[in-house]
mmCIF file of C-alpha atoms and ligand atoms in Angstrom:
data_model
loop_
_atom_site.group_PDB
_atom_site.id
_atom_site.type_symbol
_atom_site.label_atom_id
_atom_site.label_comp_id
_atom_site.label_asym_id
_atom_site.label_seq_id
_atom_site.Cartn_x
_atom_site.Cartn_y
_atom_site.Cartn_z
ATOM 1 C CA MET A 22 -17.370 -258.153 118.362
ATOM 2 C CA ALA A 23 -18.394 -256.816 114.962
ATOM 3 C CA GLY A 24 -15.019 -256.031 113.412
ATOM 4 C CA PRO A 25 -13.277 -257.885 110.598
ATOM 5 C CA VAL A 26 -10.921 -260.831 110.923
ATOM 6 C CA LEU A 27 -7.357 -259.470 110.995
ATOM 7 C CA ILE A 28 -4.738 -261.772 109.463
ATOM 8 C CA PHE A 29 -1.125 -261.140 110.405
ATOM 9 C CA ASP A 30 2.102 -262.509 108.938
ATOM 10 C CA SER A 31 5.633 -261.290 108.281
ATOM 11 C CA GLY A 32 4.809 -261.147 104.570
ATOM 12 C CA VAL A 33 2.486 -262.774 102.038
ATOM 13 C CA GLY A 34 2.296 -266.191 103.763
ATOM 14 C CA GLY A 35 -0.921 -265.302 105.558
ATOM 15 C CA LEU A 36 -2.621 -265.184 102.157
ATOM 16 C CA SER A 37 -2.641 -268.999 102.204
ATOM 17 C CA VAL A 38 -4.600 -268.760 105.458
ATOM 18 C CA ALA A 39 -6.861 -266.050 103.999
ATOM 19 C CA ARG A 40 -7.653 -268.500 101.186
ATOM 20 C CA SER A 41 -8.739 -271.167 103.687
ATOM 21 C CA LEU A 42 -10.779 -268.631 105.653
ATOM 22 C CA ARG A 43 -12.569 -267.514 102.484
ATOM 23 C CA GLN A 44 -13.362 -271.110 101.580
ATOM 24 C CA HIS A 45 -15.042 -271.561 104.961
ATOM 25 C CA PHE A 46 -16.545 -268.062 105.282
ATOM 26 C CA PRO A 47 -16.998 -266.451 101.849
ATOM 27 C CA ASP A 48 -18.796 -263.420 103.357
ATOM 28 C CA ALA A 49 -16.384 -262.663 106.174
ATOM 29 C CA ALA A 50 -14.833 -259.211 106.290
ATOM 30 C CA MET A 51 -11.061 -259.563 106.430
ATOM 31 C CA CYS A 52 -8.109 -257.265 106.588
ATOM 32 C CA TYR A 53 -4.433 -258.127 106.507
ATOM 33 C CA ALA A 54 -1.309 -256.810 108.149
ATOM 34 C CA CYS A 55 2.236 -257.810 107.316
ATOM 35 C CA ASP A 56 5.577 -256.736 108.676
ATOM 36 C CA ASN A 57 7.367 -256.685 105.345
ATOM 37 C CA ALA A 58 10.001 -254.310 106.765
ATOM 38 C CA TRP A 59 11.205 -257.151 109.032
ATOM 39 C CA MET A 60 10.488 -260.131 106.779
ATOM 40 C CA PRO A 61 11.817 -262.843 106.811
ATOM 41 C CA TYR A 62 11.133 -263.542 110.484
ATOM 42 C CA GLY A 63 12.712 -266.991 110.413
ATOM 43 C CA LEU A 64 16.260 -265.646 110.594
ATOM 44 C CA ARG A 65 15.682 -263.052 113.358
ATOM 45 C CA ASP A 66 16.788 -263.201 116.947
ATOM 46 C CA ASP A 67 13.973 -264.364 119.285
ATOM 47 C CA VAL A 68 14.053 -261.571 121.851
ATOM 48 C CA THR A 69 13.858 -258.630 119.459
ATOM 49 C CA LEU A 70 11.430 -260.494 117.207
ATOM 50 C CA SER A 71 9.064 -261.230 120.045
ATOM 51 C CA ALA A 72 8.815 -257.557 121.020
ATOM 52 C CA ARG A 73 8.456 -256.530 117.376
ATOM 53 C CA ILE A 74 5.563 -258.937 116.755
ATOM 54 C CA VAL A 75 3.653 -257.579 119.745
ATOM 55 C CA ALA A 76 4.279 -253.974 118.642
ATOM 56 C CA VAL A 77 3.176 -254.589 115.044
ATOM 57 C CA CYS A 78 0.078 -256.531 116.060
ATOM 58 C CA GLN A 79 -0.917 -253.847 118.564
ATOM 59 C CA ALA A 80 -0.616 -251.192 115.856
ATOM 60 C CA ALA A 81 -2.557 -253.334 113.375
ATOM 61 C CA VAL A 82 -5.341 -254.001 115.881
ATOM 62 C CA GLN A 83 -5.511 -250.287 116.620
ATOM 63 C CA ALA A 84 -5.773 -249.472 112.899
ATOM 64 C CA CYS A 85 -8.166 -252.233 111.941
ATOM 65 C CA GLN A 86 -10.393 -252.714 115.030
ATOM 66 C CA PRO A 87 -10.862 -256.431 114.359
ATOM 67 C CA SER A 88 -13.004 -258.946 116.229
ATOM 68 C CA VAL A 89 -10.251 -261.555 116.129
ATOM 69 C CA LEU A 90 -6.545 -261.672 115.281
ATOM 70 C CA VAL A 91 -5.250 -264.639 113.279
ATOM 71 C CA VAL A 92 -1.492 -264.929 113.622
ATOM 72 C CA ALA A 93 -0.994 -266.616 110.255
ATOM 73 C CA CYS A 94 2.679 -267.262 110.859
ATOM 74 C CA ASN A 95 4.240 -270.313 112.493
ATOM 75 C CA THR A 96 7.443 -268.446 113.268
ATOM 76 C CA ALA A 97 5.530 -265.738 115.152
ATOM 77 C CA SER A 98 3.059 -268.087 116.827
ATOM 78 C CA THR A 99 5.623 -270.536 118.178
ATOM 79 C CA LEU A 100 7.397 -267.571 119.764
ATOM 80 C CA ALA A 101 4.925 -264.879 120.739
ATOM 81 C CA LEU A 102 1.398 -266.234 121.224
ATOM 82 C CA ASP A 103 1.489 -265.832 125.000
ATOM 83 C CA GLY A 104 2.829 -262.294 124.743
ATOM 84 C CA LEU A 105 0.178 -261.360 122.194
ATOM 85 C CA ARG A 106 -2.637 -262.763 124.295
ATOM 86 C CA LYS A 107 -1.411 -260.754 127.272
ATOM 87 C CA ALA A 108 -1.066 -257.547 125.254
ATOM 88 C CA LEU A 109 -4.400 -257.688 123.394
ATOM 89 C CA THR A 110 -7.996 -257.829 124.556
ATOM 90 C CA ILE A 111 -9.406 -259.603 121.481
ATOM 91 C CA PRO A 112 -9.147 -263.372 120.830
ATOM 92 C CA VAL A 113 -5.934 -264.488 119.135
ATOM 93 C CA VAL A 114 -5.783 -267.612 116.951
ATOM 94 C CA GLY A 115 -2.291 -268.926 116.243
ATOM 95 C CA THR A 116 -0.744 -271.121 113.573
ATOM 96 C CA VAL A 117 1.502 -274.006 114.545
ATOM 97 C CA PRO A 118 2.948 -276.812 112.424
ATOM 98 C CA ALA A 119 0.303 -279.450 111.608
ATOM 99 C CA ILE A 120 2.219 -282.305 113.264
ATOM 100 C CA LYS A 121 -0.917 -283.872 114.774
ATOM 101 C CA PRO A 122 -2.894 -284.315 111.512
ATOM 102 C CA ALA A 123 0.273 -285.449 109.761
ATOM 103 C CA ALA A 124 0.874 -288.162 112.359
ATOM 104 C CA ALA A 125 -2.759 -289.230 111.999
ATOM 105 C CA ILE A 126 -2.325 -290.089 108.315
ATOM 106 C CA SER A 127 1.314 -291.073 107.830
ATOM 107 C CA ARG A 128 1.619 -294.772 107.010
ATOM 108 C CA THR A 129 5.400 -294.946 106.812
ATOM 109 C CA ARG A 130 5.670 -293.046 110.151
ATOM 110 C CA HIS A 131 8.268 -290.837 108.518
ATOM 111 C CA ILE A 132 7.167 -287.210 108.335
ATOM 112 C CA GLY A 133 8.964 -284.239 106.831
ATOM 113 C CA LEU A 134 8.721 -280.862 108.552
ATOM 114 C CA LEU A 135 9.392 -277.995 106.177
ATOM 115 C CA ALA A 136 9.513 -274.690 108.042
ATOM 116 C CA THR A 137 11.731 -271.736 108.837
ATOM 117 C CA ARG A 138 14.969 -272.296 110.702
ATOM 118 C CA ALA A 139 13.372 -270.686 113.764
ATOM 119 C CA THR A 140 10.269 -272.895 113.716
ATOM 120 C CA VAL A 141 12.087 -276.209 113.231
ATOM 121 C CA GLY A 142 14.267 -275.413 116.272
ATOM 122 C CA ARG A 143 11.617 -274.062 118.658
ATOM 123 C CA PRO A 144 10.752 -275.843 121.935
ATOM 124 C CA TYR A 145 7.075 -275.378 120.960
ATOM 125 C CA THR A 146 7.651 -277.530 117.865
ATOM 126 C CA GLN A 147 9.553 -280.127 119.871
ATOM 127 C CA LYS A 148 6.606 -280.382 122.270
ATOM 128 C CA LEU A 149 4.164 -280.896 119.393
ATOM 129 C CA ILE A 150 6.345 -283.721 118.087
ATOM 130 C CA GLU A 151 6.629 -285.368 121.511
ATOM 131 C CA SER A 152 2.882 -285.047 122.143
ATOM 132 C CA PHE A 153 1.532 -286.185 118.784
ATOM 133 C CA ALA A 154 4.209 -287.947 116.770
ATOM 134 C CA SER A 155 6.444 -289.695 119.272
ATOM 135 C CA ASP A 156 6.313 -292.900 117.200
ATOM 136 C CA CYS A 157 7.339 -291.133 113.967
ATOM 137 C CA ILE A 158 10.672 -290.154 112.499
ATOM 138 C CA ILE A 159 10.586 -286.426 111.799
ATOM 139 C CA THR A 160 13.004 -285.066 109.217
ATOM 140 C CA ARG A 161 13.199 -281.334 109.939
ATOM 141 C CA VAL A 162 14.192 -279.080 107.078
ATOM 142 C CA ALA A 163 14.909 -275.381 107.525
ATOM 143 C CA ALA A 164 13.723 -273.962 104.217
ATOM 144 C CA ASP A 165 13.932 -270.204 104.660
ATOM 145 C CA LYS A 166 14.762 -269.709 100.978
ATOM 146 C CA LEU A 167 11.255 -270.833 100.093
ATOM 147 C CA VAL A 168 9.865 -267.830 101.965
ATOM 148 C CA LEU A 169 11.536 -265.540 99.435
ATOM 149 C CA GLU A 170 10.339 -267.693 96.531
ATOM 150 C CA ALA A 171 6.745 -267.287 97.735
ATOM 151 C CA GLU A 172 7.222 -263.538 98.143
ATOM 152 C CA ALA A 173 8.573 -263.343 94.602
ATOM 153 C CA LEU A 174 5.652 -265.398 93.289
ATOM 154 C CA LEU A 175 3.157 -262.922 94.703
ATOM 155 C CA GLY A 176 5.177 -260.197 93.024
ATOM 156 C CA GLY A 177 4.672 -261.985 89.695
ATOM 157 C CA ILE A 178 7.951 -263.960 89.425
ATOM 158 C CA SER A 179 7.737 -267.729 88.926
ATOM 159 C CA PRO A 180 9.562 -269.829 91.524
ATOM 160 C CA ASN A 181 13.088 -270.991 90.761
ATOM 161 C CA THR A 182 12.668 -274.763 90.563
ATOM 162 C CA GLU A 183 16.340 -275.442 91.220
ATOM 163 C CA ARG A 184 16.124 -273.600 94.543
ATOM 164 C CA LEU A 185 12.906 -275.413 95.402
ATOM 165 C CA GLN A 186 14.491 -278.749 94.562
ATOM 166 C CA GLN A 187 17.508 -277.965 96.732
ATOM 167 C CA ALA A 188 15.305 -277.020 99.671
ATOM 168 C CA LEU A 189 13.290 -280.218 99.376
ATOM 169 C CA SER A 190 16.181 -282.608 98.802
ATOM 170 C CA PRO A 191 16.903 -283.473 102.511
ATOM 171 C CA LEU A 192 13.381 -284.929 102.673
ATOM 172 C CA TRP A 193 14.161 -287.640 100.170
ATOM 173 C CA GLN A 194 17.696 -288.497 101.297
ATOM 174 C CA ALA A 195 17.293 -290.712 104.366
ATOM 175 C CA ALA A 196 18.352 -294.077 102.968
ATOM 176 C CA ASP A 197 18.021 -296.332 106.007
ATOM 177 C CA THR A 198 14.401 -295.533 106.928
ATOM 178 C CA GLN A 199 10.949 -295.818 105.411
ATOM 179 C CA PRO A 200 10.385 -292.964 102.933
ATOM 180 C CA VAL A 201 8.700 -289.720 103.907
ATOM 181 C CA ASP A 202 5.030 -290.012 102.910
ATOM 182 C CA THR A 203 3.722 -286.839 104.587
ATOM 183 C CA VAL A 204 5.208 -283.349 104.616
ATOM 184 C CA VAL A 205 4.077 -280.668 107.060
ATOM 185 C CA LEU A 206 4.164 -277.221 105.472
ATOM 186 C CA GLY A 207 5.097 -275.496 108.726
ATOM 187 C CA CYS A 208 5.371 -272.029 107.250
ATOM 188 C CA THR A 209 2.336 -270.257 105.834
ATOM 189 C CA HIS A 210 4.304 -269.109 102.809
ATOM 190 C CA PHE A 211 4.764 -272.674 101.594
ATOM 191 C CA PRO A 212 1.179 -273.616 100.634
ATOM 192 C CA LEU A 213 1.438 -270.805 98.059
ATOM 193 C CA LEU A 214 4.156 -272.919 96.376
ATOM 194 C CA LYS A 215 2.307 -276.234 96.639
ATOM 195 C CA PRO A 216 1.784 -276.876 92.903
ATOM 196 C CA TRP A 217 5.558 -276.565 92.368
ATOM 197 C CA LEU A 218 6.426 -278.640 95.441
ATOM 198 C CA GLU A 219 4.050 -281.399 94.329
ATOM 199 C CA ALA A 220 5.605 -281.457 90.888
ATOM 200 C CA LEU A 221 9.105 -281.824 92.361
ATOM 201 C CA ALA A 222 8.384 -284.697 94.774
ATOM 202 C CA PRO A 223 9.894 -287.973 93.508
ATOM 203 C CA THR A 224 6.800 -289.891 94.703
ATOM 204 C CA PRO A 225 3.354 -288.580 95.698
ATOM 205 C CA VAL A 226 3.230 -287.416 99.331
ATOM 206 C CA ASN A 227 0.588 -285.796 101.555
ATOM 207 C CA TRP A 228 1.273 -282.069 101.922
ATOM 208 C CA ILE A 229 -0.346 -280.857 105.146
ATOM 209 C CA ASP A 230 -0.847 -277.259 106.207
ATOM 210 C CA SER A 231 -2.790 -275.619 109.021
ATOM 211 C CA GLY A 232 -5.217 -273.507 106.942
ATOM 212 C CA ASP A 233 -8.372 -275.560 107.477
ATOM 213 C CA ALA A 234 -7.762 -276.051 111.190
ATOM 214 C CA ILE A 235 -7.290 -272.292 111.617
ATOM 215 C CA ALA A 236 -10.502 -271.542 109.728
ATOM 216 C CA ARG A 237 -12.440 -273.982 111.917
ATOM 217 C CA ARG A 238 -10.988 -272.399 115.055
ATOM 218 C CA VAL A 239 -11.892 -268.900 113.891
ATOM 219 C CA GLY A 240 -15.453 -270.128 113.280
ATOM 220 C CA GLN A 241 -15.672 -271.346 116.874
ATOM 221 C CA ILE A 242 -14.312 -268.118 118.322
ATOM 222 C CA ALA A 243 -15.967 -265.509 116.100
ATOM 223 C CA PRO A 244 -19.301 -266.946 114.979
ATOM 224 C CA VAL A 245 -20.474 -263.768 113.178
ATOM 225 C CA LEU A 246 -18.548 -263.998 109.931
ATOM 226 C CA LYS A 247 -21.040 -262.493 107.505
ATOM 227 C CA ASN A 248 -20.444 -258.774 107.668
ATOM 228 C CA GLY A 249 -19.108 -258.280 104.147
ATOM 229 C CA GLN A 250 -15.818 -257.210 102.582
ATOM 230 C CA ASP A 251 -13.109 -255.192 104.272
ATOM 231 C CA GLY A 252 -10.150 -255.598 101.939
ATOM 232 C CA ARG A 253 -7.585 -253.328 103.606
ATOM 233 C CA PHE A 254 -3.992 -254.490 103.814
ATOM 234 C CA PHE A 255 -1.452 -252.843 106.076
ATOM 235 C CA THR A 256 2.292 -253.027 105.511
ATOM 236 C CA THR A 257 5.304 -251.715 107.417
ATOM 237 C CA ALA A 258 7.314 -250.994 104.234
ATOM 238 C CA SER A 259 6.476 -250.250 100.615
ATOM 239 C CA ALA A 260 4.212 -252.845 99.033
ATOM 240 C CA ASP A 261 4.484 -251.575 95.464
ATOM 241 C CA THR A 262 5.448 -254.947 93.992
ATOM 242 C CA LEU A 263 2.792 -256.841 95.949
ATOM 243 C CA GLY A 264 -0.371 -254.900 95.143
ATOM 244 C CA GLN A 265 -1.540 -257.241 92.381
ATOM 245 C CA GLY A 266 -0.744 -260.323 94.452
ATOM 246 C CA PHE A 267 -2.785 -259.036 97.390
ATOM 247 C CA ALA A 268 -5.619 -258.044 95.079
ATOM 248 C CA GLN A 269 -5.909 -261.662 93.858
ATOM 249 C CA TYR A 270 -6.842 -262.566 97.428
ATOM 250 C CA GLY A 271 -9.332 -259.737 97.866
ATOM 251 C CA PHE A 272 -7.070 -257.231 99.626
ATOM 252 C CA CYS A 273 -7.209 -254.151 97.416
ATOM 253 C CA ILE A 274 -6.835 -251.189 99.772
ATOM 254 C CA PRO A 275 -3.171 -250.613 100.766
ATOM 255 C CA SER A 276 -2.287 -248.673 103.858
ATOM 256 C CA ARG A 277 0.986 -248.035 105.706
ATOM 257 C CA LEU A 278 1.087 -249.166 109.326
ATOM 258 C CA GLU A 279 2.626 -246.554 111.599
ATOM 259 C CA LEU A 280 4.372 -247.926 114.681
ATOM 260 C CA SER A 281 4.865 -245.790 117.734
ATOM 261 C CA ALA A 282 8.614 -245.516 118.387
HETATM 262 N N1 LIG B 15 5.104 -267.157 107.102
HETATM 263 C C1 LIG B 15 5.939 -267.324 108.238
HETATM 264 C C2 LIG B 15 5.681 -268.644 108.941
HETATM 265 O O1 LIG B 15 4.622 -269.223 108.852
HETATM 266 C C3 LIG B 15 7.431 -267.158 108.126
HETATM 267 C C4 LIG B 15 8.078 -266.357 107.111
HETATM 268 C C5 LIG B 15 9.326 -265.605 107.578
HETATM 269 O O2 LIG B 15 10.381 -266.207 107.831
HETATM 270 O O3 LIG B 15 9.174 -264.396 107.675
HETATM 271 O O4 LIG B 15 6.533 -269.134 109.654
#
């Protein structure tokens, strides 16, 4: 199992997970694959999306020969983890909304879940809430527009604070409950926007993402994480506007992913 860690997302969101992985394993070789031709995933139909995710990940694994696949996408993981594990022979680490750690620290027992429309509605997410946060109020917010803001940011365009504010506003509106004190960033794109989100919150809240937990899990599964840089990033459509953004995270070698028909 000597290959790099392969990070997969629909778009640039997995870079927030790459950042956490680098903090834990500065010498790990990593490559990245994104399905930017089909991004955003959060608005796609489940059946076609599920098959697409398996096809793209199979092609990326073929191209990259990794030791482990990190599905750095809540929308993909809450839908297709089982299918991916069946289709691939390497270990697969998924990303799911960090409901458990959020419930462990929320004092007001009112948690916000900011994710794609698909993720907030998935049975997988409902199960997480029932298992780990059954005593909490969960305000679920479908914030697909933030995915595009994060994509634009990596292309060099500052986020539109009005759009961010609009997306966040349902979190602060519940008048007859304790206020939200903890927000789960249940989409890997959103940690990339955290400085802006923090600045827009009316009171300080805990912003929780899954990056650290994923890095710890990868460390358990793939203990040899010292084999140096890889730096390739694979895309399914042109990545001209994203090259500099990827380079900031150590992915400097672009390559087009070819899918078999
Ligand atoms: N980054 C993905 C996630 O964690 C979703 C982005 C999309 O909708 O494509 O859910």
